[in-house]
XYZ file of C-alpha atoms in Angstrom:
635
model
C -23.375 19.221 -47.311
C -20.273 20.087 -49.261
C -20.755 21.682 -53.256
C -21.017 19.130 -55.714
C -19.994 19.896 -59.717
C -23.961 20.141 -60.487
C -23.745 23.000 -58.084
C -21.052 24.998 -59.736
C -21.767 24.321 -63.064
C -25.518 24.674 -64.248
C -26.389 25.850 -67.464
C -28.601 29.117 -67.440
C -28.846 29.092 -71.211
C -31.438 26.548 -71.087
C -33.661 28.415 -68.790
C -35.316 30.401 -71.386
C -38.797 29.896 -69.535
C -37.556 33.076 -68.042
C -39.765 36.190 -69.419
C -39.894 39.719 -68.370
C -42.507 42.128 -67.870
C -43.590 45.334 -69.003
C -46.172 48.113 -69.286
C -49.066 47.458 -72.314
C -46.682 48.802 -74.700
C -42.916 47.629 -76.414
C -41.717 50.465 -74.543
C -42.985 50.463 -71.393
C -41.321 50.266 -68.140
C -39.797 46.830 -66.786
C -42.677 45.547 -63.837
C -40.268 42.177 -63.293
C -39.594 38.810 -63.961
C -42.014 36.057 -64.356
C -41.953 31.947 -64.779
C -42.973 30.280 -68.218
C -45.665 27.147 -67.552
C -47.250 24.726 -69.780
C -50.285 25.920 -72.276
C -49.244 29.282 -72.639
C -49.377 30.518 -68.554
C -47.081 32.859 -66.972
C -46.683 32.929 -63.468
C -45.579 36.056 -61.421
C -45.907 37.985 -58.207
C -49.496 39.915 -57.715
C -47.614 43.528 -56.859
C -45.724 43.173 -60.465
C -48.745 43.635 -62.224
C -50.383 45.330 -59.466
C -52.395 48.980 -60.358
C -50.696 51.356 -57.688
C -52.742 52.271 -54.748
C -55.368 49.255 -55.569
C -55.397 45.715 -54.978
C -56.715 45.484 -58.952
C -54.260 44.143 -61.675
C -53.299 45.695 -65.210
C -56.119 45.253 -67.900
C -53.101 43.488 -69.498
C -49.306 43.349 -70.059
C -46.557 42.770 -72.278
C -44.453 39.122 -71.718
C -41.166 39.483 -73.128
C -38.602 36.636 -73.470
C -35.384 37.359 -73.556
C -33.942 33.548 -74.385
C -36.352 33.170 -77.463
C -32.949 34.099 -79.304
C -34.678 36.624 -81.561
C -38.203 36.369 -80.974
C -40.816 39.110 -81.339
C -39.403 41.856 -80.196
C -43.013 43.234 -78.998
C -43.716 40.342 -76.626
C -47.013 39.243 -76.223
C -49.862 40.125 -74.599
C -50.994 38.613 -71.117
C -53.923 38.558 -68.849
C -55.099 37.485 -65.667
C -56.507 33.778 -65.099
C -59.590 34.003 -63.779
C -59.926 33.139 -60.002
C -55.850 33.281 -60.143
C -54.925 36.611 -58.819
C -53.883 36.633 -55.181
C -53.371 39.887 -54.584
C -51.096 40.356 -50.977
C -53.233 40.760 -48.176
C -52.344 42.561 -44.476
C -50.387 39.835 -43.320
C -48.165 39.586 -46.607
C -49.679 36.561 -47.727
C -50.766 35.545 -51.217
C -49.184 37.732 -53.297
C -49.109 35.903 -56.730
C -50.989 35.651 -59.832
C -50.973 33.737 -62.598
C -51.221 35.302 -66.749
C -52.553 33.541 -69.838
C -50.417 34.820 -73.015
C -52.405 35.744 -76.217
C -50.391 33.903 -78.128
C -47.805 30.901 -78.128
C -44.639 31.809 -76.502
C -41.664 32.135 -78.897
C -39.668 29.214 -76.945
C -40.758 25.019 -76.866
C -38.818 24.730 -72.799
C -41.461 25.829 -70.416
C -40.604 25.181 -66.137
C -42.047 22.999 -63.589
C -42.579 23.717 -60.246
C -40.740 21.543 -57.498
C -41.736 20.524 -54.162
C -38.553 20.889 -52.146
C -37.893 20.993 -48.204
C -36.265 23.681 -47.240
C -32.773 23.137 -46.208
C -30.241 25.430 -44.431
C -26.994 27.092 -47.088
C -28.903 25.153 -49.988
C -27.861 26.952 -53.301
C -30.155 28.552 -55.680
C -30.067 31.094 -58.630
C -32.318 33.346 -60.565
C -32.532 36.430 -62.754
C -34.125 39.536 -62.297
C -34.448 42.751 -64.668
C -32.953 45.759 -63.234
C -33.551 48.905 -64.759
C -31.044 49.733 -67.719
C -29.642 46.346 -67.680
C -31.500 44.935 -70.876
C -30.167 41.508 -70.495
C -30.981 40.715 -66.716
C -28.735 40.206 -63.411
C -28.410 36.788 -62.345
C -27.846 35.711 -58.412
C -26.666 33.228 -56.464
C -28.048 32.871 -52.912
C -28.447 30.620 -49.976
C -31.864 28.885 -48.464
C -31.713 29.742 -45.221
C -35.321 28.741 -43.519
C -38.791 29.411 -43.350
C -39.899 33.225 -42.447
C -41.374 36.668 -43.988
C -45.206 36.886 -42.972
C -47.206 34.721 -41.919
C -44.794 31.651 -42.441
C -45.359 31.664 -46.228
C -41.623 32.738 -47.519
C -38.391 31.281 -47.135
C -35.479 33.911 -46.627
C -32.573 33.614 -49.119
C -28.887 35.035 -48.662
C -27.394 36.539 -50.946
C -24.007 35.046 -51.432
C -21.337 37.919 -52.993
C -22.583 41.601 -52.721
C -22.794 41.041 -56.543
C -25.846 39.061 -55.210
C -27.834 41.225 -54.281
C -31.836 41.340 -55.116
C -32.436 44.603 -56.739
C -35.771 45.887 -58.006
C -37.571 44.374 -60.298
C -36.687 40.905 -59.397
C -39.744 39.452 -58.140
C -41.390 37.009 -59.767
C -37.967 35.479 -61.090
C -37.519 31.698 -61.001
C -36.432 30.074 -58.248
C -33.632 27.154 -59.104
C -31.659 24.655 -57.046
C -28.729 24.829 -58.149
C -28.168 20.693 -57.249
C -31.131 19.313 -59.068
C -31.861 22.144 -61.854
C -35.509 22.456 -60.521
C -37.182 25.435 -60.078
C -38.746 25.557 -56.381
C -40.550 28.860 -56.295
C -40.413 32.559 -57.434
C -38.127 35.771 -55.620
C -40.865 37.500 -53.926
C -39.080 40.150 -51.727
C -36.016 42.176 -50.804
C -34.765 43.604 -47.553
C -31.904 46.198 -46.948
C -31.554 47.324 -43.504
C -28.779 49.133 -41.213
C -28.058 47.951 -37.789
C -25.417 49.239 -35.650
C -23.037 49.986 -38.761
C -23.639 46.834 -40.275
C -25.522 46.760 -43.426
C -28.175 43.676 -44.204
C -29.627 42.466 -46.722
C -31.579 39.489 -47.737
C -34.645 38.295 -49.643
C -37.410 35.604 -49.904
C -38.874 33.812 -51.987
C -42.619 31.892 -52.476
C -41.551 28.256 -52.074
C -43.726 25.875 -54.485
C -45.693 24.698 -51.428
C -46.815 28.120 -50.568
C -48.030 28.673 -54.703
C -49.897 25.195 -55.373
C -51.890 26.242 -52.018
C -53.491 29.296 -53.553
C -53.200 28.557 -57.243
C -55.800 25.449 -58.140
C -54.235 25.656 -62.199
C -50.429 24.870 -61.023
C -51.192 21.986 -57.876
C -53.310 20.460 -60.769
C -50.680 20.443 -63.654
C -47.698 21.951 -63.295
C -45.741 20.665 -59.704
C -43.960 17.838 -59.673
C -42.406 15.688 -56.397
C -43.858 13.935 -53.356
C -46.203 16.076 -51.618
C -44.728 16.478 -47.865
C -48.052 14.770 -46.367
C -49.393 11.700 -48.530
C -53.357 11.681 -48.792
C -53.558 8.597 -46.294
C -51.963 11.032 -43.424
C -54.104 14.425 -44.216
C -57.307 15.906 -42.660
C -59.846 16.885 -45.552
C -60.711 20.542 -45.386
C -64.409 19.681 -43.418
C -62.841 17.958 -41.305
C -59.612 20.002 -40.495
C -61.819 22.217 -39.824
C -63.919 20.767 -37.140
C -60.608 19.181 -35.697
C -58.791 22.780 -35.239
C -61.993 24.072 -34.417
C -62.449 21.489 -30.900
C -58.592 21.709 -30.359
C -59.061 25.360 -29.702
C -61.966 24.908 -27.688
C -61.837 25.132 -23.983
C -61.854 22.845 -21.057
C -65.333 21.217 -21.899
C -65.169 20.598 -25.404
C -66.311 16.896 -24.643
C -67.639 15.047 -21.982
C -65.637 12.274 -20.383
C -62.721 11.830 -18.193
C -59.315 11.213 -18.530
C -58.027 8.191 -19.166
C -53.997 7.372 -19.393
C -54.414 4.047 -20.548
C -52.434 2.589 -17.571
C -55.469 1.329 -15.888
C -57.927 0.457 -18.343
C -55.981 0.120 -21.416
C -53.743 -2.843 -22.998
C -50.549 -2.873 -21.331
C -51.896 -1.329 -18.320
C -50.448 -1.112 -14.899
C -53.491 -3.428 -13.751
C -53.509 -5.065 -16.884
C -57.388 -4.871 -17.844
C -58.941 -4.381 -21.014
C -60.436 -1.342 -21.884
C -59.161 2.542 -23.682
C -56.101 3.919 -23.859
C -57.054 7.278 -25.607
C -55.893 10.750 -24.100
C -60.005 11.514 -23.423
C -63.288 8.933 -23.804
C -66.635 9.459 -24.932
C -69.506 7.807 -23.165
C -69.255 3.965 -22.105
C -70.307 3.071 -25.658
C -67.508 4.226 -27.557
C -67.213 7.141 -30.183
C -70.587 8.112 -30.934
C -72.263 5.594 -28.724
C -75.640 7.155 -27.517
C -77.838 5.405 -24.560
C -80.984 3.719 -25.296
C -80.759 3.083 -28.765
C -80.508 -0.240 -30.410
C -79.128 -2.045 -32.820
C -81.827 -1.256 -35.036
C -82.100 2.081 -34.383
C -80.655 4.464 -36.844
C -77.872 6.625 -35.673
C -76.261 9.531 -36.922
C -72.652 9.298 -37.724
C -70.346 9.081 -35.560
C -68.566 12.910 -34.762
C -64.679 11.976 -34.520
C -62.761 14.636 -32.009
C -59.287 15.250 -32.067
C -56.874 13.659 -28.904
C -55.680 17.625 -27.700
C -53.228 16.247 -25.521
C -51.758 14.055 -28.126
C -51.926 17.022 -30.843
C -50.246 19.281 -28.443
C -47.778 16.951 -27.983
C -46.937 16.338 -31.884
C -46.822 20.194 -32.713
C -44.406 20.513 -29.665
C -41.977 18.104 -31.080
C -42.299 19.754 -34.433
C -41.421 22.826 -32.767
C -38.011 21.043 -31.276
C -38.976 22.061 -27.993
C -35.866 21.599 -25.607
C -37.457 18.925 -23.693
C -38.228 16.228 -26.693
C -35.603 14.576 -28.241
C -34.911 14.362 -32.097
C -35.914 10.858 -31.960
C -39.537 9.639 -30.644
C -41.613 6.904 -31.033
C -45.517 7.348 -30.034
C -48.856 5.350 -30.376
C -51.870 5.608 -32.477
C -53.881 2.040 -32.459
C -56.482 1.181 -34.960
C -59.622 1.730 -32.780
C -58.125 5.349 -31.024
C -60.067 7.289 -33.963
C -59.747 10.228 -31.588
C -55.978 10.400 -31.662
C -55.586 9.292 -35.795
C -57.754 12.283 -36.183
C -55.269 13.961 -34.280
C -52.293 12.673 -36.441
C -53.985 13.497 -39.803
C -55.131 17.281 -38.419
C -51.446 18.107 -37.125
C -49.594 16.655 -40.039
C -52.041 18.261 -42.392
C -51.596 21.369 -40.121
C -47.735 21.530 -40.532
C -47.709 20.974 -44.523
C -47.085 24.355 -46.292
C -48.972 23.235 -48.603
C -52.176 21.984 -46.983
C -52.324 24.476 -44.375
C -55.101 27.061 -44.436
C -54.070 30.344 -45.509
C -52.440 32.446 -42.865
C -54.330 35.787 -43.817
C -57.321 33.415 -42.505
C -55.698 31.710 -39.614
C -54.057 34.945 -38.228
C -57.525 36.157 -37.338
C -58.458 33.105 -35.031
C -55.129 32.775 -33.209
C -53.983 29.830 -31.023
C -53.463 30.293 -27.726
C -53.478 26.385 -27.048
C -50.397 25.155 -28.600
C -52.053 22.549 -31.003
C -51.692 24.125 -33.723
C -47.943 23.704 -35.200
C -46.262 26.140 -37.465
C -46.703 25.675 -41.098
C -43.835 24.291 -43.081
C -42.547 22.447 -39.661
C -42.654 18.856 -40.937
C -40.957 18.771 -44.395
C -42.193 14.854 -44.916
C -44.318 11.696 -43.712
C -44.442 8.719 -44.736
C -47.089 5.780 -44.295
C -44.933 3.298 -44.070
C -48.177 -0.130 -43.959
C -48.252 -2.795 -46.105
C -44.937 -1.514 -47.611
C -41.616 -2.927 -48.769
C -38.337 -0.979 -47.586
C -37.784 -0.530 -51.285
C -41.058 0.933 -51.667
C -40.283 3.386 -48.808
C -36.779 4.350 -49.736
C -37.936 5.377 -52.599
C -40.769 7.455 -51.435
C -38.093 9.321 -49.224
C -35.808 9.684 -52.043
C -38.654 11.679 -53.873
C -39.144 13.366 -50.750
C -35.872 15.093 -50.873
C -35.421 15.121 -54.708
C -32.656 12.442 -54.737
C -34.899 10.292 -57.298
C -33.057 11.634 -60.287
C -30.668 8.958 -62.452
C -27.925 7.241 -60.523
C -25.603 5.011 -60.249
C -26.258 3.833 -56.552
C -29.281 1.603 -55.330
C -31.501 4.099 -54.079
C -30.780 2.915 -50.464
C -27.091 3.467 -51.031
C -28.457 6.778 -51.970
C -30.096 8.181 -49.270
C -27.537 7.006 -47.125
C -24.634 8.956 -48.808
C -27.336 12.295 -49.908
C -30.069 11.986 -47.378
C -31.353 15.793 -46.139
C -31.739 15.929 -42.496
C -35.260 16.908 -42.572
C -38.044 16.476 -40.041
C -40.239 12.831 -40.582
C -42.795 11.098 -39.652
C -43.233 7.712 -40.531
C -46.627 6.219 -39.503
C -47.068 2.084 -39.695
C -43.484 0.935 -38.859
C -44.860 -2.181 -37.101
C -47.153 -2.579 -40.232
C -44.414 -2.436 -42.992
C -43.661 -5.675 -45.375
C -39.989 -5.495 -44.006
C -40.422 -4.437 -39.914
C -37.001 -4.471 -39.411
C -35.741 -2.959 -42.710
C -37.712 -0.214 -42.806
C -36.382 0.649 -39.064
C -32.843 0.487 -40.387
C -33.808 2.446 -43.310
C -35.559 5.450 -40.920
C -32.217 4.703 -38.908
C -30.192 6.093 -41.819
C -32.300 9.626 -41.720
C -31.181 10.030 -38.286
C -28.009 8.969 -38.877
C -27.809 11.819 -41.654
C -28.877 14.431 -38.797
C -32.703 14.368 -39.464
C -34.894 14.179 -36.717
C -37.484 11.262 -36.825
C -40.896 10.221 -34.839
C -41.770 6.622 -35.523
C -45.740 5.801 -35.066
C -46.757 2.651 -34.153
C -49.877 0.961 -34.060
C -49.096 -1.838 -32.247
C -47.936 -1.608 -28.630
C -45.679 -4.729 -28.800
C -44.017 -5.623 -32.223
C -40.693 -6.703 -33.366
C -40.462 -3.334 -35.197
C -40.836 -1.478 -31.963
C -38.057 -4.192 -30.368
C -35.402 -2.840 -32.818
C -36.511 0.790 -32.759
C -35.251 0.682 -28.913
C -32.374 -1.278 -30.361
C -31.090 0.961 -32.546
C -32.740 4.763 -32.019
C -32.977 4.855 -28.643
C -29.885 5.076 -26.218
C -30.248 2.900 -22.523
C -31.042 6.509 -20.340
C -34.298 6.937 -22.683
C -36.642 5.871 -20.009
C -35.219 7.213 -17.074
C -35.083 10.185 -19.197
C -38.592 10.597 -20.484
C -40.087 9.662 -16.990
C -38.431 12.674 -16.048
C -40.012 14.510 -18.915
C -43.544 13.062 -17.387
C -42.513 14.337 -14.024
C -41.991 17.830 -15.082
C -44.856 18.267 -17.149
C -47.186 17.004 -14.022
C -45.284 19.489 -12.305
C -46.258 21.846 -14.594
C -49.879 20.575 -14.170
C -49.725 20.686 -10.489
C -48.603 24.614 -10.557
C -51.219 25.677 -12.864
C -54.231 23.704 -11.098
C -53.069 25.334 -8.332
C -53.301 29.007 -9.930
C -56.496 28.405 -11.489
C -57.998 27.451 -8.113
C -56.503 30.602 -6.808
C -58.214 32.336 -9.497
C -61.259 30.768 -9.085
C -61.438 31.375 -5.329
C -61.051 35.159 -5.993
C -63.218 35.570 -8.770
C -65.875 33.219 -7.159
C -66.986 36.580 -4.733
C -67.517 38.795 -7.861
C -68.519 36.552 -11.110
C -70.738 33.786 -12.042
C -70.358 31.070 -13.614
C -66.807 29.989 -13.081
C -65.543 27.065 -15.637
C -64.739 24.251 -13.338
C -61.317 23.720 -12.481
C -59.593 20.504 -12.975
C -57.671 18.403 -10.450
C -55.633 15.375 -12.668
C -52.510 15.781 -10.595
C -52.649 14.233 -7.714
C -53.482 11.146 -9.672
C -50.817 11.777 -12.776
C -48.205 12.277 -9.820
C -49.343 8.818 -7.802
C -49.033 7.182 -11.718
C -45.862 8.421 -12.381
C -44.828 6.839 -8.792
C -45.633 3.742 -9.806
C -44.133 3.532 -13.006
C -40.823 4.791 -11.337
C -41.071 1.869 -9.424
C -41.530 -0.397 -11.919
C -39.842 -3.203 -12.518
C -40.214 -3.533 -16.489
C -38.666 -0.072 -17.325
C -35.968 -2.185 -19.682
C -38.713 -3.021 -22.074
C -40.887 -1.870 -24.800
C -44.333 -2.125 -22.536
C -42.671 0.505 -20.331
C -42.109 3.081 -23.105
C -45.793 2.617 -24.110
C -47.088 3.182 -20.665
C -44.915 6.404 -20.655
C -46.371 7.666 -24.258
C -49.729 7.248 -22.846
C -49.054 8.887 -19.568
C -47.459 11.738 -21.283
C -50.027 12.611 -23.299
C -52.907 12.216 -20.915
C -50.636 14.809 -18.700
C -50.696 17.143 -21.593
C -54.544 16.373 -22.401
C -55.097 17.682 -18.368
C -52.442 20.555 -18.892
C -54.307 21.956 -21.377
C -57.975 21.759 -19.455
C -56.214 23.676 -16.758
C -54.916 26.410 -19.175
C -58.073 26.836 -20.715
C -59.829 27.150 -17.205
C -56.886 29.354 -16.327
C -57.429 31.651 -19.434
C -61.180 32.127 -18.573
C -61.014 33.132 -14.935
C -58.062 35.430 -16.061
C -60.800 37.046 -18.959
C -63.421 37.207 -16.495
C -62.007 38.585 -13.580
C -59.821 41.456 -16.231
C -63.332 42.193 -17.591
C -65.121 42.599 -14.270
C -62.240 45.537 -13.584
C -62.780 46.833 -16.765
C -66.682 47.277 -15.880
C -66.226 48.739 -12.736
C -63.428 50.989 -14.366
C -65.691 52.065 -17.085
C -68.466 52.543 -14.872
C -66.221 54.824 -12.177
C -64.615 56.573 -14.943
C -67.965 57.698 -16.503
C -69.311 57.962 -12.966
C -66.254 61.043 -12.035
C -67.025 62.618 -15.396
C -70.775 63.461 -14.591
C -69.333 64.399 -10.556
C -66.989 67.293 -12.554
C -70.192 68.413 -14.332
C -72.240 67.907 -11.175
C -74.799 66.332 -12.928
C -74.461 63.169 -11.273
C -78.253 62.786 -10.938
C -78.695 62.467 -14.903
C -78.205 58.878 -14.760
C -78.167 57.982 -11.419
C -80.928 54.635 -11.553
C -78.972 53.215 -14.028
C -75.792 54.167 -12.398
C -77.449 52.182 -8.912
C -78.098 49.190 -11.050
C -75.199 48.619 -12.645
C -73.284 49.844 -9.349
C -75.132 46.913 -7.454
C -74.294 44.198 -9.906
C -70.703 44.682 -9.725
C -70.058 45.054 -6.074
C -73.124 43.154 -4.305
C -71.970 39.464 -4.687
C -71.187 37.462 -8.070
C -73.051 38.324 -11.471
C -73.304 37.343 -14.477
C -70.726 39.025 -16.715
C -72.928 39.382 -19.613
C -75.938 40.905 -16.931
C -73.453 43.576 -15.446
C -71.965 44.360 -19.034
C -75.216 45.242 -20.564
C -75.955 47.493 -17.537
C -73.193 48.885 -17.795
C -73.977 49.856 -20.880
C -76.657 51.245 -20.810
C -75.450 53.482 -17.952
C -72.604 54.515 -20.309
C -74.729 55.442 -23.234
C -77.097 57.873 -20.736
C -73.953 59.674 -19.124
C -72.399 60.345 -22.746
C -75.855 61.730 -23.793
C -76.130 63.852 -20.390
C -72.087 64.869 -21.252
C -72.983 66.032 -24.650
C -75.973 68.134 -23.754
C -73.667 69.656 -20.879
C -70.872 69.829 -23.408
C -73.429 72.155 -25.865
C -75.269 73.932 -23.016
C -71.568 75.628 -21.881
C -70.889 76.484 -25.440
């Protein structure tokens, strides 16, 4: 997207919600650069004000502003907001905090922050405070994606070597230079040398990363569409419990699989029944046998689809194999995979994501979890007009400012190619509008999944129309067809596994075997003869996401057999190793019972890991006490 006048010409004269900061005197030394907000609030980086060697604050500091055009010339004083200091953790996280002045500031202009997606070369400027240079440095710089630790930064460029972040900058304003809104705070600088080349770049805290750890600025001073509306997000209890059983192993529910082909609408056999990725028991979602109607029942415990969550975070991801445009399922009744929807979503917002100092400690080795900051907007698109929806998009990606063009006309000439998800199409006011409306984003170079909850609609008629080129079926039945592949290879390992560990461990987590009946389903639908129409492409989403739903099962079994047959070495190397030590002392007899035991466990027939492990243990503790007493005898 070429430069535009408003992105040559802004007027940094009229940011004086800039302020500086010092020591707790007139003449202390510069700490850095901070953001003016409504009711007298300052907000800055936590290592600014940070005491050195501590992950305590100042007591206070000074908040100078240096476009009050002659204001005090002592500043005020500031403190910490209580329950506002994020001080940056291990991971680089955090790291802000917000200041209450002591008095009113000597300027009326104060900044709000604005939700922004990220977008590649997008402009920006700011000011930091440089030592000597009483005035401040201004920069130009360019977006260039999400990164730093933990997810939480975006990296920005700068654009001259005049550019370039200096100390003393953090905590400066953020501002797009297009719209004039500021869209987080400098947080960061990085010089390095690499083969004679010299690098350097910085990051920023987007706004999405600062309303998710400060409660005072989500609450009153952001402005723009959140990424995620509150109809398509996962309340914290529950986002919880949803990440919580998509990280779980191979039995986190009972039931089979079910690809809907069979037993659900649209089936290959045409009979009525589910179509989600996994059931419960015959009566549904927390159906349990041999109560009545009368009976009282506790609430029903909604589980994520895994398959189908899998599946969304890898086409956030832009994995190779999934194309920029998708369409997918979720029906009224399939609570399990809406759950999944609103977890994933919620899960990819910046903003709604759990902290990653938290996350980093439980990592995901299932691949349902997607990256924070991949999806930069949904949209619920039901009971909507396309005018309604246009302009929900057009605050999306700040293009809701005065114009002269109808905001269609607008996103079509300005629309950012960002990542969207628009849930509903089939339920909109205007079907067939709102399809050429999402047709515009892609036509703009976003990428787009379309969820419908219909499996036959006119809506989904002109989606294949319009978004999806004639080879799409052939092509995503090949997609099927390698990831049963995929599912046939690792079945196949974990057996292999299982047959080797099944002389020396007990118990073993069953191991699945969906392939042979995923590859006999994917036969039949390349035989079929309705692959020209819509019914087709739903029997392929469902197919493709029970395939992932078995995928994962055989993973998970794969990942345990692979722990417990590693851990079973490590016992028997722990228990040789301490085992030679006592030989060198020759006082092998010392613990030799314990040594028999534990000896016997691991090498006459499967045990139970946790059995051998404790004896182990106890072996090791009376061969370190027999070392030490050798050890102190010799000396």
């Amino acid at each position: 997207m070429g430069a535009s006048i408003s992105e040559t010409n802004f007027r940094t004269d009229q940011e004086n919600w800039r302020v500086r900061l010092r020591m707790g005197d007139p003449r202390g030394k510069v700490l850095g650069a901070g953001v003016l907000l409504g009711d007298g609030l300052v907000l800055t980086c936590a290592h600014v004000i940070r005491i050195a060697g501590t992950d305590d604050h100042q007591p206070f500091v000074i908040v100078e502003f240096p476009g009050s055009g002659g204001g005090d010339p002592a500043g005020l004083r500031a403190t910490v907001v209580p329950k506002h200091w994020v001080p940056r953790a291990d991971d680089h996280s955090g790291d802000l905090a917000l200041l209450q002045l002591a008095g009113p500031p000597p300027v009326t202009s104060h900044a709000t922050l604005h939700r922004l997606p990220t977008i590649w070369n997008r402009r920006v400027h700011f000011a930091g405070y440089p030592s000597r240079i009483t005035g401040g440095k201004w920069a130009e710089a360019l977006i260039k994606g999400p990164g730093g630790p933990g997810d939480e930064w975006v990296q920005i460029d700068p654009v001259t070597e005049a550019d370039t972040l200096m100390r003393r900058f953090s905590g400066a304003g953020v501002v797009d230079n297009r719209t004039g809104r500021v869209i987080g705070i400098v947080v960061s600088k990085l010089d390095s040398e690499r083969e004679g080349a010299h690098y350097r770049h910085g990051y920023m805290i987007p706004t999405g990363t600062i309303v998710k750890h400060l409660d005072l600025v989500r609450e009153r001073f952001v402005s723009g569409r959140p990424p995620v509306p509150a109809t398509l997000t996962a309340d914290p209890a529950t986002l919880a419990a949803g990440t919580a059983t998509l990280a779980a192993g191979p039995n986190a529910r009972d039931g089979g699989l079910d690809d809907g082909l069979d037993g659900g609408p649209g089936g290959l056999n045409g009979r009525p029944g589910q179509a989600a990725a996994l059931t419960t028991s015959p009566g549904g979602p927390g159906h349990l046998p041999g109560l009545t109607d009368e009976t009282p029942r506790p609430a029903p415990r909604p589980y994520p689809d895994r398959g189908f969550a899998r599946w969304l975070t890898r086409w956030l991801a832009g994995e190779e194999d999934l194309a920029d445009v998708e369409i997918t399922f979720v029906r009224d009744e399939d609570q399990d995979a809406a759950l999944a929807l609103r977890t994933t979503l919620t899960l990819a917002d910046r903003e709604r994501s759990p902290r990653t100092s938290i996350a980093a400690s439980c990592p995901d080795d299932t691949g349902t979890s997607p990256r924070a900051g991949s999806l930069d907007l949904a949209v619920d698109v039901s009971g909507k007009t396309a005018a309604q929806i246009a302009q929900e998009i057009a605050e999306g990606m700040a293009l809701d400012g005065p114009g002269l063009l109808p905001m269609p006309a607008r996103i079509a000439a300005d629309a950012l190619p960002l990542t969207t998800v628009a849930r509903g199409v089939d339920d909109a006011l205007q079907p067939l509008e709102t399809v050429e409306l999402l047709h515009t984003l892609v036509r703009r170079g976003g990428r787009l999944l379309l969820v419908f909850r219909q499996l036959e609609s006119p809506a989904l008629d002109r989606t294949y129309e319009l978004l999806l080129d004639p080879a799409r079926p052939q092509r995503w039945l090949e997609r099927v067809a390698r990831r049963i592949g995929a599912l046939a290879r690792t079945e196949e390992l974990a057996r292999e596994l299982r047959r080797r560990a099944a002389t020396c461990v007990t118990p073993l987590p069953p191991v699945p075997r969906y392939a042979p009946d995923l590859e006999l389903k994917a036969a039949r639908l390349e035989a079929d003869p309705r692959q020209g129409t819509t019914g087709f492409l739903v029997k392929l989403s469902y197919v493709e996401r029970t395939a992932e739903t078995a995928l994962l099962e055989a993973e998970a079994a794969h990942r345990v057999l692979t722990r417990q047959l590693a851990r079973h070495q490590d016992l028997r190397g722990l228990l040789d190793g301490h085992q030679a030590r006592l030989a060198a002392h020759g006082i092998t007899e010392a613990a030799a019972s314990l040594h028999q035991e534990a000896q016997r466990l691991l090498t006459g027939g499967p045990c139970e890991l946790r059995v051998a492990e404790a004896a182990v243990d106890r072996f090791v503790q009376e061969a370190r006490k027999a070392l030490a007493t050798r050890t102190e005898g010799d000396t």
